[in-house]
Amino acid sequence: MAKITEYKAYLEEFRAEVVEGLSSTLTEHAATLNQLSYSEDDDGVWAEVVVHLPGRKDPWVRRRLIIPAQGPDKDAWLAGTIFSSALIEDLDTRRT
């Protein structure tokens, strides 16, 4: 958990951007963000979201590397925007 502690401010900014970026799309899909958590391994820090979608028994889970082992390669705002955009695209694709 050393990297998660080291990048605490970065991860807080990332979280704020993801929550804001997803809010309207989750409302549109009648979905709920149940969890946004972080884990780390030798590759770096990973973000994982758990979303409840109506009509789906199991939660919808997505995980992505957001801070490589050598450190952030983009600012937190941009990382959060990219992460939430990818989730929105997955949700929109899933709907069709």
CSV table of C-alpha atoms in Angstrom, one decimal, residues 1-20 36-41 44-49 64-68 71-81 83:
chain,number,residue,atom,x,y,z
A,1,MET,CA,0.0,0.0,0.0
A,2,ALA,CA,3.0,2.3,-0.2
A,3,LYS,CA,2.1,3.7,-3.6
A,4,ILE,CA,-1.5,4.3,-2.6
A,5,THR,CA,-0.3,6.2,0.5
A,6,GLU,CA,2.3,8.1,-1.6
A,7,TYR,CA,-0.3,9.2,-4.2
A,8,LYS,CA,-3.2,9.9,-1.8
A,9,ALA,CA,-3.8,13.5,-3.1
A,10,TYR,CA,-3.6,12.2,-6.7
A,11,LEU,CA,-6.1,9.4,-6.0
A,12,GLU,CA,-8.5,11.8,-4.2
A,13,GLU,CA,-8.5,14.1,-7.3
A,14,PHE,CA,-8.9,11.1,-9.6
A,15,ARG,CA,-11.9,9.9,-7.5
A,16,ALA,CA,-13.6,13.3,-7.7
A,17,GLU,CA,-13.2,13.4,-11.4
A,18,VAL,CA,-14.5,9.9,-11.9
A,19,VAL,CA,-17.6,10.4,-9.7
A,20,GLU,CA,-18.4,13.7,-11.4
A,36,LEU,CA,-14.5,2.9,-6.3
A,37,SER,CA,-11.4,1.3,-4.7
A,38,TYR,CA,-7.7,1.1,-5.3
A,39,SER,CA,-5.2,-1.8,-5.1
A,40,GLU,CA,-1.6,-2.1,-6.0
A,41,ASP,CA,0.8,-4.7,-7.3
A,44,GLY,CA,1.4,0.0,-10.1
A,45,VAL,CA,-2.0,1.2,-8.7
A,46,TRP,CA,-5.3,-0.1,-10.1
A,47,ALA,CA,-8.7,1.5,-9.8
A,48,GLU,CA,-11.8,-0.7,-9.7
A,49,VAL,CA,-15.4,0.4,-9.9
A,64,ARG,CA,-7.8,-0.4,-14.9
A,65,LEU,CA,-4.2,0.5,-14.2
A,66,ILE,CA,-4.1,4.2,-13.4
A,67,ILE,CA,-0.6,4.7,-12.0
A,68,PRO,CA,2.2,2.7,-13.5
A,71,GLY,CA,4.7,6.8,-11.2
A,72,PRO,CA,1.8,8.8,-12.8
A,73,ASP,CA,2.2,9.4,-16.5
A,74,LYS,CA,-0.6,12.0,-16.6
A,75,ASP,CA,-2.3,14.3,-14.1
A,76,ALA,CA,-5.1,13.0,-11.9
A,77,TRP,CA,-7.8,15.0,-13.7
A,78,LEU,CA,-6.9,13.5,-17.1
A,79,ALA,CA,-6.5,10.0,-15.7
A,80,GLY,CA,-10.0,10.3,-14.1
A,81,THR,CA,-11.5,11.7,-17.3
A,83,PHE,CA,-11.2,6.2,-16.9
